[in-house]
mmCIF file of C-alpha atoms in Angstrom:
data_model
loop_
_atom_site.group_PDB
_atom_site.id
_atom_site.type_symbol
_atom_site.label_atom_id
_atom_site.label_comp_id
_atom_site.label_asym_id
_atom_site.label_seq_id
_atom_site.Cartn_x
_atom_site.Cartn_y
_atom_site.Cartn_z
ATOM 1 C CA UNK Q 1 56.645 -38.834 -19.707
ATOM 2 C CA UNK Q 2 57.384 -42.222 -19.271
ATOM 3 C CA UNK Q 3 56.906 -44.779 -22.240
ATOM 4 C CA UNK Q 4 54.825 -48.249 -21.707
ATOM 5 C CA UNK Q 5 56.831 -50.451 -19.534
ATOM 6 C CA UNK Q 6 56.989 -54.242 -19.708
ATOM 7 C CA UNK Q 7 58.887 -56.859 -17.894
ATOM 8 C CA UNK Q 8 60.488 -59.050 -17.609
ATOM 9 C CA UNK Q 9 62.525 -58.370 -21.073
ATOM 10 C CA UNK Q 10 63.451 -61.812 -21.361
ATOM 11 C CA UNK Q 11 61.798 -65.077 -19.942
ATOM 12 C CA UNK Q 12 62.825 -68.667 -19.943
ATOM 13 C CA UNK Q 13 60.242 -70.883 -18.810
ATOM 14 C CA UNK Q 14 59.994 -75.057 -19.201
ATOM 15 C CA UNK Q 15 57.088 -76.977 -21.275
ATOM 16 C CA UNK Q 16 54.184 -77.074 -19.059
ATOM 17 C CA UNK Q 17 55.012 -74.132 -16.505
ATOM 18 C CA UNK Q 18 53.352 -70.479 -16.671
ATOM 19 C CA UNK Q 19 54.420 -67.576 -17.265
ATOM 20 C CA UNK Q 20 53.456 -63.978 -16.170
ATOM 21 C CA UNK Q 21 54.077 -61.105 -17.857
ATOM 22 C CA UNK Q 22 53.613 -57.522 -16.654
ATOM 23 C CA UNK Q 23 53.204 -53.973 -18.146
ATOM 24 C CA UNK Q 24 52.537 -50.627 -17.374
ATOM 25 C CA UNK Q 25 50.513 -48.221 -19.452
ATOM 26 C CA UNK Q 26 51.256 -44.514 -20.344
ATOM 27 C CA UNK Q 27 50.185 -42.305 -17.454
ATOM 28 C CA UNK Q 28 46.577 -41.475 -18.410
ATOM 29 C CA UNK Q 29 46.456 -44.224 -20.807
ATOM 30 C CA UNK Q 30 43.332 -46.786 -19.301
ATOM 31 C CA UNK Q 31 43.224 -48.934 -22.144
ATOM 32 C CA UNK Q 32 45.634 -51.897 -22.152
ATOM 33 C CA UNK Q 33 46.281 -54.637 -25.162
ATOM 34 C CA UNK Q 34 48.699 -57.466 -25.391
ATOM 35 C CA UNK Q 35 49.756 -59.317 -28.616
ATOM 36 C CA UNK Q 36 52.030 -61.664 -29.429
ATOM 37 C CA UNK Q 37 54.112 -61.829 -32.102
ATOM 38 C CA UNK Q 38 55.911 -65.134 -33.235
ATOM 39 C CA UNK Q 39 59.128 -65.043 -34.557
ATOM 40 C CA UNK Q 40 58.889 -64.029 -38.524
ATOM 41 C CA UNK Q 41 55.106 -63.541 -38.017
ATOM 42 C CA UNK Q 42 52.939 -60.403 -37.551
ATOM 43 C CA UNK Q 43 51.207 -59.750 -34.124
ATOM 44 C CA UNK Q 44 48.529 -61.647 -33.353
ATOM 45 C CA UNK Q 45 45.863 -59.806 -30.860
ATOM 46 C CA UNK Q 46 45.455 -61.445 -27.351
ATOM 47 C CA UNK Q 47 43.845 -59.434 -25.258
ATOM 48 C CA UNK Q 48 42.329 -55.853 -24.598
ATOM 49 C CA UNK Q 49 41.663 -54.154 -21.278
ATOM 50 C CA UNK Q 50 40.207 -51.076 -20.602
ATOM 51 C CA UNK Q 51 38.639 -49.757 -17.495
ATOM 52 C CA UNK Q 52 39.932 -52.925 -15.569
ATOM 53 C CA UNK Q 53 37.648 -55.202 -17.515
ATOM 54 C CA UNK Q 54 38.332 -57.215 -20.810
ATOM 55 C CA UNK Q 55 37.020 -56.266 -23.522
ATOM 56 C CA UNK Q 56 38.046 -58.031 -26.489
ATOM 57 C CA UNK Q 57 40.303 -61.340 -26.703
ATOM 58 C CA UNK Q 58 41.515 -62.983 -29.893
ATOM 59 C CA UNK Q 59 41.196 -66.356 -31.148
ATOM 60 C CA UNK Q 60 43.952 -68.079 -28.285
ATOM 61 C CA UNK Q 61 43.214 -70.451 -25.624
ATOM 62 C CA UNK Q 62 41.758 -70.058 -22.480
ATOM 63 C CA UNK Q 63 45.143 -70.762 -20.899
ATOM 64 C CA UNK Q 64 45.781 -67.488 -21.936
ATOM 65 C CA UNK Q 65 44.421 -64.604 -19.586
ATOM 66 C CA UNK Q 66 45.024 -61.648 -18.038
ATOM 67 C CA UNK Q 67 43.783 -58.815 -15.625
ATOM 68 C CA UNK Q 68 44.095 -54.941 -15.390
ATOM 69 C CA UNK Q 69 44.589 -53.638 -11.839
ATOM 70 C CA UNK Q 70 43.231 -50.259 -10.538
ATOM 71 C CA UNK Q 71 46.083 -48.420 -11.676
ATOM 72 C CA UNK Q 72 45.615 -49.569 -15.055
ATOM 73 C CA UNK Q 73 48.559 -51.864 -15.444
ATOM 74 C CA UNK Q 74 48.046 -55.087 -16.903
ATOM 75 C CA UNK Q 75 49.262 -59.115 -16.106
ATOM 76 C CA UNK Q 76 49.379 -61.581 -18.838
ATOM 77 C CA UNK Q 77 49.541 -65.051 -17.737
ATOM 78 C CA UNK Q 78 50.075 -67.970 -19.528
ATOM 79 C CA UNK Q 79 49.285 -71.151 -18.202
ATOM 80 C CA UNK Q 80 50.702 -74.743 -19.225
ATOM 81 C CA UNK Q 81 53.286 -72.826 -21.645
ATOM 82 C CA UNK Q 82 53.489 -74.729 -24.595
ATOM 83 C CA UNK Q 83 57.085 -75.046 -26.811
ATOM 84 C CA UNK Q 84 55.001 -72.933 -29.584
ATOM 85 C CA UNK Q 85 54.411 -69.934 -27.145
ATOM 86 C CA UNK Q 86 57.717 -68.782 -27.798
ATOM 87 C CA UNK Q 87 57.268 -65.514 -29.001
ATOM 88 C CA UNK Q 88 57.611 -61.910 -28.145
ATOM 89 C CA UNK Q 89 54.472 -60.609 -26.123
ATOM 90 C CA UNK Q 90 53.902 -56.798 -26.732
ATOM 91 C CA UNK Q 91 51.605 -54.811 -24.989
ATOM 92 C CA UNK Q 92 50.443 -51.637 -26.393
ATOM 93 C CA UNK Q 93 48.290 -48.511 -24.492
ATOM 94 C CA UNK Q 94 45.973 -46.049 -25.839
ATOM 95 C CA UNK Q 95 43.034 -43.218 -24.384
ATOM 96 C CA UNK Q 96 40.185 -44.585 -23.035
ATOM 97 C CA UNK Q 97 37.406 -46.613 -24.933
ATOM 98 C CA UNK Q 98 35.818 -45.130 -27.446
ATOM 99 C CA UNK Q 99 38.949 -42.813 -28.407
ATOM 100 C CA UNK Q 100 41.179 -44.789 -28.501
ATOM 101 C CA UNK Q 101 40.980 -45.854 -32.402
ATOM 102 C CA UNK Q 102 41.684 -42.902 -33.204
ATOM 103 C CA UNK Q 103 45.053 -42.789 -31.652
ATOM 104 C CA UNK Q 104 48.338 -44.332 -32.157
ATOM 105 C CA UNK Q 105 48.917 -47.191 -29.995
ATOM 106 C CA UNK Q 106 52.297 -47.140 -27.958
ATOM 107 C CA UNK Q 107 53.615 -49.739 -27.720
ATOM 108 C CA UNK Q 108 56.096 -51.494 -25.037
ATOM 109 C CA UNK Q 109 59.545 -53.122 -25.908
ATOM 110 C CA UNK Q 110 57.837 -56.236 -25.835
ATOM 111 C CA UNK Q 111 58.724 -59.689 -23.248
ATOM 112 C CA UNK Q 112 60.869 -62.403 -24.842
ATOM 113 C CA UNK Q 113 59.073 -65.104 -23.810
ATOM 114 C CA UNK Q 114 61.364 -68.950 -24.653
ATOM 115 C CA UNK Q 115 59.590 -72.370 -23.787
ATOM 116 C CA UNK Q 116 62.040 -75.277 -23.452
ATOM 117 C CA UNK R 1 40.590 -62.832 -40.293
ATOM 118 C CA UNK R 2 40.488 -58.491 -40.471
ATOM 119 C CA UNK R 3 44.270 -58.691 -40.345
ATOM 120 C CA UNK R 4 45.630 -56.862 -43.225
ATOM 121 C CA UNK R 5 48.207 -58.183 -45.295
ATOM 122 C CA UNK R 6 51.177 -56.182 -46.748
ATOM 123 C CA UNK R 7 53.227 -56.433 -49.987
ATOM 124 C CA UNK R 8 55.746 -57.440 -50.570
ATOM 125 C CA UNK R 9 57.008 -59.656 -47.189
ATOM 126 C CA UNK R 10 60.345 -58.158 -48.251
ATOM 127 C CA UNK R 11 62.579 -54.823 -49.972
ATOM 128 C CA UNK R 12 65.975 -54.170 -50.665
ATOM 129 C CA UNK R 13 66.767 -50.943 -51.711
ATOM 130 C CA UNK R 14 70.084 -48.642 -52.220
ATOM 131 C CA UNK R 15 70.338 -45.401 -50.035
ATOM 132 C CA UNK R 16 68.398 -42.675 -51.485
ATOM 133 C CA UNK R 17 66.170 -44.100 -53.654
ATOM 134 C CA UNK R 18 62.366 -44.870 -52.806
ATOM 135 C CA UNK R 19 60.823 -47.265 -50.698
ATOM 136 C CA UNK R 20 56.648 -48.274 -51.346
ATOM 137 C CA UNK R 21 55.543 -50.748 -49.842
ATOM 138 C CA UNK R 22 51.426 -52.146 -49.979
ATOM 139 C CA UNK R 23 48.801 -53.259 -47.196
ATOM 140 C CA UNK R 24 45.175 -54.700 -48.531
ATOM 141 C CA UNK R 25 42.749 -55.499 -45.823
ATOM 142 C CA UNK R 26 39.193 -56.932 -45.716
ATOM 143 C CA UNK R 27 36.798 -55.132 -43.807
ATOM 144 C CA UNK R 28 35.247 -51.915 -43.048
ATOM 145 C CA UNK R 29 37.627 -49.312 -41.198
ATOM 146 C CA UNK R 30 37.867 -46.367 -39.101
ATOM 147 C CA UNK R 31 41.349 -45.605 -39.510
ATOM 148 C CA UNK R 32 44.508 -46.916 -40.896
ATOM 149 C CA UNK R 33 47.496 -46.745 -39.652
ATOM 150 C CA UNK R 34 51.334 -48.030 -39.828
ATOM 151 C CA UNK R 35 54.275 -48.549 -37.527
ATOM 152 C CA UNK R 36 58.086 -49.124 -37.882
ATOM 153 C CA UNK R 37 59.565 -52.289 -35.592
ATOM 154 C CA UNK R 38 63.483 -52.396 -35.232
ATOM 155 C CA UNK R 39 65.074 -55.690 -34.777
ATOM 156 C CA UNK R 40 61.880 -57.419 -32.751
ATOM 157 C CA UNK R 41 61.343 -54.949 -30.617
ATOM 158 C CA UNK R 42 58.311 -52.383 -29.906
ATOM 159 C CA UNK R 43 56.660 -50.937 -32.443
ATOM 160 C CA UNK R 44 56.452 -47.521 -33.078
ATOM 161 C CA UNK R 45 53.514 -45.107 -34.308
ATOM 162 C CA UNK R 46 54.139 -43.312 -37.424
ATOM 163 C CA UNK R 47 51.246 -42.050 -39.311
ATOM 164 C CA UNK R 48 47.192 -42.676 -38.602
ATOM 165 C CA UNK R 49 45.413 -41.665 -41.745
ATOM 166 C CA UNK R 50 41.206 -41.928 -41.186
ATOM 167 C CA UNK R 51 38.565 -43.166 -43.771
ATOM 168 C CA UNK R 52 37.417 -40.201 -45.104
ATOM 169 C CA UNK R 53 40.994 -39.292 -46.016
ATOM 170 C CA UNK R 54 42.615 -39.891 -49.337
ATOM 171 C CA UNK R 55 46.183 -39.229 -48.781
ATOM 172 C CA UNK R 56 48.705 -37.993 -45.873
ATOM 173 C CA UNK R 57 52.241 -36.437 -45.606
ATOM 174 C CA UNK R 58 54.408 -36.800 -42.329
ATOM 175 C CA UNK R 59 58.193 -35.469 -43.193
ATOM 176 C CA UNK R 60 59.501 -38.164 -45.617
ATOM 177 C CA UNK R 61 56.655 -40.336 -45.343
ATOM 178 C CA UNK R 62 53.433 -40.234 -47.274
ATOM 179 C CA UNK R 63 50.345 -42.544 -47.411
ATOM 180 C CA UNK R 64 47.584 -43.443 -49.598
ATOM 181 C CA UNK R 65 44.289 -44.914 -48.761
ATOM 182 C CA UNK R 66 41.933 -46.329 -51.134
ATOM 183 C CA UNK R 67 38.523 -47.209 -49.371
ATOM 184 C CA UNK R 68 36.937 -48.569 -52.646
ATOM 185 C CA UNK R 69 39.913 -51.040 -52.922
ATOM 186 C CA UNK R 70 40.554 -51.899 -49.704
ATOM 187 C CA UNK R 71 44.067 -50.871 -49.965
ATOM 188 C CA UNK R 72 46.791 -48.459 -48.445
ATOM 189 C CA UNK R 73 50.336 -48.015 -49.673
ATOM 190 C CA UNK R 74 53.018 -45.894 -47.658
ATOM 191 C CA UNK R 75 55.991 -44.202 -49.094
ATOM 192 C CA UNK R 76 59.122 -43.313 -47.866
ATOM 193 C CA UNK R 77 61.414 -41.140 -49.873
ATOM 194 C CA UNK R 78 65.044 -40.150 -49.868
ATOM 195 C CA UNK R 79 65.612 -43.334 -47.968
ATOM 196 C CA UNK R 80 68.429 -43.793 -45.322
ATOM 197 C CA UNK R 81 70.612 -46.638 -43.528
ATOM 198 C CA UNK R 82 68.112 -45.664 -40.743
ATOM 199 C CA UNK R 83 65.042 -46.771 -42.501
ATOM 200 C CA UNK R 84 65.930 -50.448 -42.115
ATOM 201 C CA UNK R 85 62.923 -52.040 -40.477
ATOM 202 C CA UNK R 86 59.614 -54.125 -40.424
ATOM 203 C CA UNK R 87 56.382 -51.620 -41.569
ATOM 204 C CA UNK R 88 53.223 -53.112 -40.641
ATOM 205 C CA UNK R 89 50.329 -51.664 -40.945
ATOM 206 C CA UNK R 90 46.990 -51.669 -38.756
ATOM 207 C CA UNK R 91 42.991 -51.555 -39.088
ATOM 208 C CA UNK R 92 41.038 -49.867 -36.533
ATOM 209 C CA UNK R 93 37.043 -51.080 -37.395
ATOM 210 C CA UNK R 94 34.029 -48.916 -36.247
ATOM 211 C CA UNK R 95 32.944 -51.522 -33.741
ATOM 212 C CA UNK R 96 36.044 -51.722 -30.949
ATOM 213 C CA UNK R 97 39.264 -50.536 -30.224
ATOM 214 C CA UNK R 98 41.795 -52.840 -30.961
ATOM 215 C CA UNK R 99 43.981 -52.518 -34.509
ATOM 216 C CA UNK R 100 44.385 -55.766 -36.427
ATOM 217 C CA UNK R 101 48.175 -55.648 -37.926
ATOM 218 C CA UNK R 102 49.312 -56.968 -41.556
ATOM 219 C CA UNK R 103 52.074 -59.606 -41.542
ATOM 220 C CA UNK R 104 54.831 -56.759 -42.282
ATOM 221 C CA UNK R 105 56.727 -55.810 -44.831
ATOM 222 C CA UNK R 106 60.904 -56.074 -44.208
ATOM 223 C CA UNK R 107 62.611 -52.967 -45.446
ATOM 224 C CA UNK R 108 66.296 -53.068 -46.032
ATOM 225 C CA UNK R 109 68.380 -50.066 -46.652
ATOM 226 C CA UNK R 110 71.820 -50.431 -48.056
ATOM 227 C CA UNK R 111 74.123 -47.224 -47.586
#
């Protein structure tokens, strides 16, 4: 079975550009959540999708959004990057709503994300 | 914030001995659960232990919960080389499905 999958691995974007970010959930898996995690920090939640709707989103900007497709994969796009959105973005899937708690997320390999 | 917070930030240990490491959080919970990170990568699952449990075992690892104080510790024993990671651990509340991680806790094993 194939593991969460998220590219790119590594972005470089400039000050005031955005950036997307894609992943792809566990086969089965509907619910999809992103967090990022800056360097030295714990992970911050972003966003959560489940069911190709959001559900949940943390306390970011609205520059910060996202979208789950049919298939359950998931975009996360970051607009007007700012030099503090350097960080590694992880994105995490789980069962559907209302099982998922009681699950382990898995988790991606996370996007390097670097704003210069 | 429901993020949880673990303690201490950081533990050096030699090969073998024990490793315990804390995580306090705030609110109400469903579950509790912690995960291993290697060198800022993804995270990986390795014990869930629910609210109405007191204590869990999964091979060298074992984990405490304390509902009354809010408070979880995880033990690792017989440590190895291996073991060298970030632990964080994560709240699931009754009301949704995302997990609010601690800030981590930076295990170092020396051989």
């Amino acid at each position: 079975e194939a593991g969460v999958t998220q590219s790119p691995t590594h972005l470089i974007k400039t000050r005031g550009q955005q950036a997307t970010l894609r992943c792809s959930p566990i086969s089965g898996h509907t619910s999809v959540y992103w967090y990022q995690q800056a360097l030295g920090l714990g992970l911050q939640f972003l966003l959560w999708y489940d069911e190709g709707e959001e559900r949940n989103r943390g306390n970011f900007p609205p520059r910060f959004s996202g979208r789950q497709f049919p298939n359950y994969s998931s975009e996360l796009n970051v607009n007007a990057l700012e030099l503090e959105d350097s960080a590694l973005y992880l994105c995490a899937s789980s069962w559907t709503l209302g099982t998922g708690s009681s699950y382990g997320y898995t988790f991606g390999s996370g996007t390097r994300l670097t704003v210069v | 914030s429901q993020q949880g917070e673990e303690d201490p930030q950081a533990l050096s240990i030699q090969e073998g001995e024990n490793a315990t490491m804390n995580c306090s959080y705030k609110t109400s919970i469903n579950n509790l659960q912690w995960y291993r990170q290697n060198s800022g990568r993804g995270l990986v699952h390795l014990i869930l232990i629910r609210s109405n449990e007191r204590e869990k075992h999964s091979g060298r690892l074992r984990v405490t919960l304390d509902t009354s104080k809010k408070s979880s510790s995880l033990l690792i024993t017989a440590s190895r080389a291996a073991d060298t990671a970030s632990y964080f651990c994560a709240t699931a509340t009754n009301t949704g499905n995302q997990f609010y991680f601690g800030t981590g806790t930076s295990l170092t094993v020396i051989p």
